[in-house]
Each structure stands twice: as structure tokens, then as C-alpha cells.
Coordinates of C-alpha atoms in Angstrom, one line a residue:
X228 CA 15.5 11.8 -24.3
X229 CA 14.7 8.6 -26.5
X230 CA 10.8 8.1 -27.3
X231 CA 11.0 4.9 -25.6
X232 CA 8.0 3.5 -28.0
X233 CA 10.6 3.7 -30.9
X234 CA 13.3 2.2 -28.7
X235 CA 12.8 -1.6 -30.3
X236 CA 10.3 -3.7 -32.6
X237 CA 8.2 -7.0 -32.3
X238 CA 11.2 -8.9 -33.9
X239 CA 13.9 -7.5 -31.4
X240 CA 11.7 -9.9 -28.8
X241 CA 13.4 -12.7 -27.6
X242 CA 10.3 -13.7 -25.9
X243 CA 7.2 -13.2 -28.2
X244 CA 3.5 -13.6 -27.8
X245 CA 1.0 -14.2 -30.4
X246 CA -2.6 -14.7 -30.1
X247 CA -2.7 -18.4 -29.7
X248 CA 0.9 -19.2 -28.2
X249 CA 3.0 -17.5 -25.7
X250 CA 6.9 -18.3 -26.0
X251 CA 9.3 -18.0 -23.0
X252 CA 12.5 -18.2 -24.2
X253 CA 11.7 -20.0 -27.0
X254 CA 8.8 -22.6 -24.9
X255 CA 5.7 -22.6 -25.8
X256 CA 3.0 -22.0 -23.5
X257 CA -0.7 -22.6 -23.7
X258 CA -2.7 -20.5 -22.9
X259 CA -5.2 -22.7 -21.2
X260 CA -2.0 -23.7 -18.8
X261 CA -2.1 -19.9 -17.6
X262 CA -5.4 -20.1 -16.7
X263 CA -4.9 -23.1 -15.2
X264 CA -1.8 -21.8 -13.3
X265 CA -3.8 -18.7 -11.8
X266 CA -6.6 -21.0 -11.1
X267 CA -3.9 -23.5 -9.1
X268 CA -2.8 -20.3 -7.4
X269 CA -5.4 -18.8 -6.6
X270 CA -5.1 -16.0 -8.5
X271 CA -7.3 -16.0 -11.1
X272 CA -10.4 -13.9 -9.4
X273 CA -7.8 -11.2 -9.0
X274 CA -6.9 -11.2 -11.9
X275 CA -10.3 -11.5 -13.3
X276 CA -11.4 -8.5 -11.2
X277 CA -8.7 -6.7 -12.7
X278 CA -10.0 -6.4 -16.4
X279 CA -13.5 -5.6 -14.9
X280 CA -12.5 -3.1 -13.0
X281 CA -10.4 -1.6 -16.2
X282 CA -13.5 -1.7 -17.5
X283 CA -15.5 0.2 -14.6
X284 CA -12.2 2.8 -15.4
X285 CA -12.8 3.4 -18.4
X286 CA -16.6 3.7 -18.9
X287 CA -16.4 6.4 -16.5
X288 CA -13.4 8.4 -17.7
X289 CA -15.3 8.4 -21.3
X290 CA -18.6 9.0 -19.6
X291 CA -16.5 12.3 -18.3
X292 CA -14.6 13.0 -21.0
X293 CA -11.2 12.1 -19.7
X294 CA -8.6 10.8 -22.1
X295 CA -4.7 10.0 -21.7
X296 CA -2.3 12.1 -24.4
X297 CA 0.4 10.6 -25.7
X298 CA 2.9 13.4 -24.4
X299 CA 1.4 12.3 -20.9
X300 CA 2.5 8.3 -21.6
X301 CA 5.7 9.3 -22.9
X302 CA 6.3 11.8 -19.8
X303 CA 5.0 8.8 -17.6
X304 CA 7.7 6.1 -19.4
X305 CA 10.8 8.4 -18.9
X306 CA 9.6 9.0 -15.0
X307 CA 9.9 4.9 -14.8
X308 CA 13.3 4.9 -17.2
X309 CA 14.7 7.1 -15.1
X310 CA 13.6 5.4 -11.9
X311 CA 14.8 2.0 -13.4
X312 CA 17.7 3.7 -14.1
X313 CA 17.4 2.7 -17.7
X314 CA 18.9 5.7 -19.2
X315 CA 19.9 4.3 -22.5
X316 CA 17.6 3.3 -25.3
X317 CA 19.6 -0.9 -25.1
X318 CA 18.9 -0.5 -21.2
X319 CA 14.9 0.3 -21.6
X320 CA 15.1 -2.8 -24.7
X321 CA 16.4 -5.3 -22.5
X322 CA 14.3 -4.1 -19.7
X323 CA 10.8 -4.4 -21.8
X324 CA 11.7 -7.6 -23.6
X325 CA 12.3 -9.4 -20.0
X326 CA 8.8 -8.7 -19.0
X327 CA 7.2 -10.2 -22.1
X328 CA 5.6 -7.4 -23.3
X329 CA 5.9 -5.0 -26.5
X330 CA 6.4 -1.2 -26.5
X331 CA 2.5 -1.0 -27.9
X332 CA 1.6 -3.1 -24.1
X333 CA 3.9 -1.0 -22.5
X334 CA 1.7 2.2 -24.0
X335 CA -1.6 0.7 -22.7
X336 CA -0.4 0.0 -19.0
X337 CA 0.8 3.3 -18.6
X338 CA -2.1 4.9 -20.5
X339 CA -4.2 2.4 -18.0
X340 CA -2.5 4.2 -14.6
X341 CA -2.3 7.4 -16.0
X342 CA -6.7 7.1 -16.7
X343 CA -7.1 5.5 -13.2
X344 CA -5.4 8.5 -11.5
X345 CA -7.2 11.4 -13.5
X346 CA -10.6 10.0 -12.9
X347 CA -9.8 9.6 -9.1
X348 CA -8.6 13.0 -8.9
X349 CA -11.7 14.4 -11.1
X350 CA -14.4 11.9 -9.0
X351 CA -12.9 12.5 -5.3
X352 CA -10.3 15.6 -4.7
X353 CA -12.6 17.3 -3.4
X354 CA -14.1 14.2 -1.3
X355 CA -10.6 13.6 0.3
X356 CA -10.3 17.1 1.9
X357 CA -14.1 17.2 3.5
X358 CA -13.4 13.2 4.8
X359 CA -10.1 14.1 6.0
X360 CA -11.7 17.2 8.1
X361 CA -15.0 15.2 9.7
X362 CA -12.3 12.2 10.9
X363 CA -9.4 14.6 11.8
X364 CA -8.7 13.2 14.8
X365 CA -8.2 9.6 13.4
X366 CA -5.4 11.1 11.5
X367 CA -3.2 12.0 14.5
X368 CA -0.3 9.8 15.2
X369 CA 2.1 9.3 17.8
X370 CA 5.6 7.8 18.2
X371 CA 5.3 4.9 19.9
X372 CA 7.8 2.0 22.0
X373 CA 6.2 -0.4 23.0
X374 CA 7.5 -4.0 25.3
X375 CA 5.3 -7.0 25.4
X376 CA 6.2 -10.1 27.9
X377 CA 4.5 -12.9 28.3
X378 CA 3.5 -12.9 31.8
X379 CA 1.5 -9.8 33.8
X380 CA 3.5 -10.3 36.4
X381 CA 6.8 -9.3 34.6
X382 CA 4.7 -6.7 33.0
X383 CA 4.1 -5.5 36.9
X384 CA 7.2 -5.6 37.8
X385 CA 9.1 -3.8 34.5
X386 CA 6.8 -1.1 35.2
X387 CA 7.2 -0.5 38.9
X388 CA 11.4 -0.6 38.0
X389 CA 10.7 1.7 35.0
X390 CA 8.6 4.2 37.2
X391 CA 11.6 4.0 39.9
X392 CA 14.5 4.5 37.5
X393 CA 15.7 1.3 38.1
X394 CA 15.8 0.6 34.7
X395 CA 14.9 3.0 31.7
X396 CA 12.1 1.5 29.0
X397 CA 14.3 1.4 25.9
X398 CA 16.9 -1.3 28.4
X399 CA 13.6 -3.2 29.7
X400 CA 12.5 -3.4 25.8
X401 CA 15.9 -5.2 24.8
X402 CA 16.0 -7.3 27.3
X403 CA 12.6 -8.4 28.0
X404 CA 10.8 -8.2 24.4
X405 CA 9.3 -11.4 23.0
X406 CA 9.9 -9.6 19.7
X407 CA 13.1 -10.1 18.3
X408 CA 12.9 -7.3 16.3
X409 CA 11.4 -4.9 19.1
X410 CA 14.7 -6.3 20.9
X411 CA 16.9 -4.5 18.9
X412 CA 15.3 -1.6 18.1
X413 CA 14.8 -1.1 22.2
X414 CA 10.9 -1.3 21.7
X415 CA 10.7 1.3 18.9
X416 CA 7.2 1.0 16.8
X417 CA 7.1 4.0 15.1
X418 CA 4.8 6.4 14.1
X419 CA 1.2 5.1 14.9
X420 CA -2.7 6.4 13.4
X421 CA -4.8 6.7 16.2
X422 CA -6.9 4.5 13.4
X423 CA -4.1 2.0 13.2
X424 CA -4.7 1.2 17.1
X425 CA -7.9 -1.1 18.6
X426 CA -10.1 1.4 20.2
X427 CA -9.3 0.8 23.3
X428 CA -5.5 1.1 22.8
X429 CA -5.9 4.2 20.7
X430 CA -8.0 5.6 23.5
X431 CA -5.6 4.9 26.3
X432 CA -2.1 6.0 24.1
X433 CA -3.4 8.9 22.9
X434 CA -4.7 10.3 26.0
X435 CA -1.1 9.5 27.9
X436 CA 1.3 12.3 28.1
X437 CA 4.6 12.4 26.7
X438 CA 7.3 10.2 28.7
X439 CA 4.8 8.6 30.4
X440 CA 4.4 4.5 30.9
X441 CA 1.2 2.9 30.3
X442 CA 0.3 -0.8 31.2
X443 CA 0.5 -3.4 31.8
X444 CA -2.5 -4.4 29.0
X445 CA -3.5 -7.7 27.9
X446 CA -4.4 -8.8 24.5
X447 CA -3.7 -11.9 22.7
X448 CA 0.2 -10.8 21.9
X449 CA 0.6 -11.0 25.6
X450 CA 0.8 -7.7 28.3
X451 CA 1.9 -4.6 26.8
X452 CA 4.0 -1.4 27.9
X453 CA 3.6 1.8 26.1
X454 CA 5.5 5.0 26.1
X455 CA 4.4 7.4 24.3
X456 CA 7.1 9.7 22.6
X457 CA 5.8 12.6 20.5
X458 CA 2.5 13.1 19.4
X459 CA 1.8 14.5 16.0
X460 CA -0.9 16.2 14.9
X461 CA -3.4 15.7 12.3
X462 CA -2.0 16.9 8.5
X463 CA -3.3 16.3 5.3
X464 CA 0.2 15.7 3.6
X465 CA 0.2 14.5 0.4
X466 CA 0.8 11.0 1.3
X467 CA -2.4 10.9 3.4
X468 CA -4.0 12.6 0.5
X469 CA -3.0 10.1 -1.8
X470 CA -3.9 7.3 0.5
X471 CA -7.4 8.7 1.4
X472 CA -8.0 9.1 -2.4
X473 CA -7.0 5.8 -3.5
X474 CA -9.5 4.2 -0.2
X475 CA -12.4 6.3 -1.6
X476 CA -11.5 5.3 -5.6
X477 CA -11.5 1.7 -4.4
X478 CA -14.8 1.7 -2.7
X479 CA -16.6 3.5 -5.5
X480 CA -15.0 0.9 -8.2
X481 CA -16.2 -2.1 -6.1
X482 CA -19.0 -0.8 -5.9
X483 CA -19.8 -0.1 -9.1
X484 CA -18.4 -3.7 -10.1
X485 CA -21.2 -5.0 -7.5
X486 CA -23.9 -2.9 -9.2
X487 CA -22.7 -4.2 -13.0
X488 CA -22.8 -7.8 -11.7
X489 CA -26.2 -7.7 -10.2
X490 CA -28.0 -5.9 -13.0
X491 CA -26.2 -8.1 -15.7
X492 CA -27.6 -11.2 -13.3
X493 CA -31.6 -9.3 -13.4

């Protein structure tokens, strides 16, 4: 496998950056008119947010003594080669040099990511497992169809021919759906968190049993059907894990940004 930081040099660029200019394809741009541009798109507090929040990162990580090796960032850029499919070294030039970057920015966004997810994993592993268990049950799911018309009275009357076999409700979901997308897919939603559902909704799907209709409801969509399909337990798979862990992260980051700002402003 190529080190991809020896795969090219600054003068390979076609598209170089200095300190003062940036060239795109051989324009100059200010760098006041990038400012300007994030400001015009309203971009610029993101991106502002961004480097503070780096910053956060990686006053805690030193605090904690976590660093990124350079076997890590080189194991890190062939996981995206190969994902990229840039298997040769020409592939992962062209590749670099049509983001505007060099192989030394390359280094630092991966060593960035690579820091962000070791100090989430040394802050709040163990945070994710004991939130996950005291709001297990928000983590059940359910596979869910679901037909919304625009009238209760069609709503009344798809559920009285649903409950008679008149019709079935993946046939009443193609026909009647104001969603076009619902239509074709015969009222298929998929699989649903309780958490992902108002309340009210969650508490009246989630206590149906399986094949059964619910409805009609009313909400501002118009007046739902449900039919509840499977219901799925509570598991902490890793993509749960990984999306409870990067919930907590965020909140702790924010809030640490918050505290920075208001003692800098003391």
C-alpha cells in the first residue's frame, strides 16, 4: 500500500493556496471574498463554530493525554482510498488536488476525526451503555405503514373496508395516499423509534398488536392509518451506540463552548 502522504508535492497542485491568495484553477481568490461568501450564505457561524469547537477537542484530548499516531492517520487515509476507490497512488493525486488541499491538510483532517472519536470514546463509553439502559424503552422500534387522506371521513370509511376485508391496507395505501411516495411503496414507513413518534402516536402504535389498524388520527398531515408490522425490541447495536455517543459528545462540546464564551465575556 502507497503512504498516501508521499503520494504528490505542493508543486504537483494544480490548484494552490498560499497565505494571502487562494488560486482555483489558476483565479485568484481573496480571502476576504470567502468570508464574505460564508457570510452571504449563511454559513459563516458554522463554520466559525467549527474551529472553536476543534479547539474545545483538543484542549481536552491534551488535558487527557490523548494523541493521534501517525500509523493511526495512515491506517485512517487507506480506509477512505479504498472507500473512494482510489487504489492507485495518480487516483488518490488527482483525488487530493481537486479538493484544494495538500497531503500535510489532508494529515490534519484525519488526525482532527481520528482525536474527536478517541476523546468521545474515553469521555462517554461508558455514559452510552448506562443512558441507553434508563431509556430502554425509547429505543424499541416498530415497522410501520402508514395512509394519510385528507378527509376523516375517508379515513372512516378505509378503515371500516380494511376491518371487513373489503380491501387490504397496503391496496387502500396506493390508492388513497396523499404521499406520492407512500403510494408506491403501499404505505411502507419503515422502522420507527418509539422516540421518533409524538407522544401520543408512540403511545397509541406501540401499544397496538401486530396486524392490527389504528385510526383514524388527526394531526396537521391530515387523518392517519397505522398498521403496525413487527415490533422490535430494544438493542444497543453498534449503530445506536455510535449514535448515542456522538448525541452525548455534542452536548458536552456545546456546552463547553457556552462555558468558554461566557467566562471569556466576565
Amino acid at each position: 500500500m502507497v503512504n498516501h502522504s508521499r503520494v504528490f508535492t505542493e508543486s504537483s497542485l494544480t490548484q494552490q493556496q498560499s497565505g494571502k491568495v487562494v488560486k482555483f484553477a489558476g483565479l485568484i481568490i481573496e480571502p476576504d471574498e470567502i468570508v464574505y461568501s460564508l457570510k452571504k450564505g449563511m454559513q459563516f457561524k458554522e463554520v466559525c463554530q467549527k474551529i472553536l469547537y476543534q479547539r474545545v477537542i483538543n484542549q481536552a484530548a491534551h488535558e487527557r493525554g490523548i494523541t493521534v499516531t501517525p500509523e493511526e492517520i495512515d491506517a485512517e487515509a487507506n480506509r477512505v482510498r479504498h472507500e473512494k476507490r482510489l487504489e492507485k497512488a495518480a487516483d488518490t493525486l488527482a483525488w487530493v488536488a481537486e479538493q484544494m488541499v495538500t497531503s500535510d491538510d489532508w494529515d490534519e483532517g484525519i488526525s482532527d476525526y481520528l482525536l474527536t472519536k478517541k476523546l468521545a470514546e474515553a469521555m462517554f463509553a461508558k455514559e452510552v451503555e448506562k443512558w441507553f439502559a434508563q431509556n430502554r424503552v425509547e429505543f424499541e422500534q416498530v415497522v410501520l405503514y402508514q395512509i394519510v387522506v385528507p378527509y376523516q371521513r375517508l379515513a372512516q370509511e378505509l378503515y371500516y373496508q380494511i376491518e371487513e376485508q373489503e380491501i387490504s391496507f397496503y391496496e387502500a395505501a396506493h390508492l388513497y395516499d396523499i404521499d406520492e411516495r407512500r403510494r408506491y411503496q403501499c404505505g411502507y414507513e419503515g422502522k420507527i423509534y418509539r422516540w421518533g413518534l409524538k407522544p401520543e402516536l408512540a403511545a397509541l402504535v406501540f401499544s397496538a398488536a401486530l396486524g392490527e389498524v389504528v385510526g383514524p388520527l388527526q394531526t396537521e398531515q391530515g387523518y392517519h392509518l397505522f398498521l403496525l408490522e413487527e415490533f422490535i425490541p430494544a438493542e444497543l447495536t453498534p449503530e445506536t451506540y455510535q449514535n448515542l455517543l456522538d448525541r452525548i459528545f455534542k452536548e458536552w462540546l456545546a456546552n463547553e463552548l457556552n462555558y468558554t464564551i461566557h467566562n471569556k465575556a466576565d
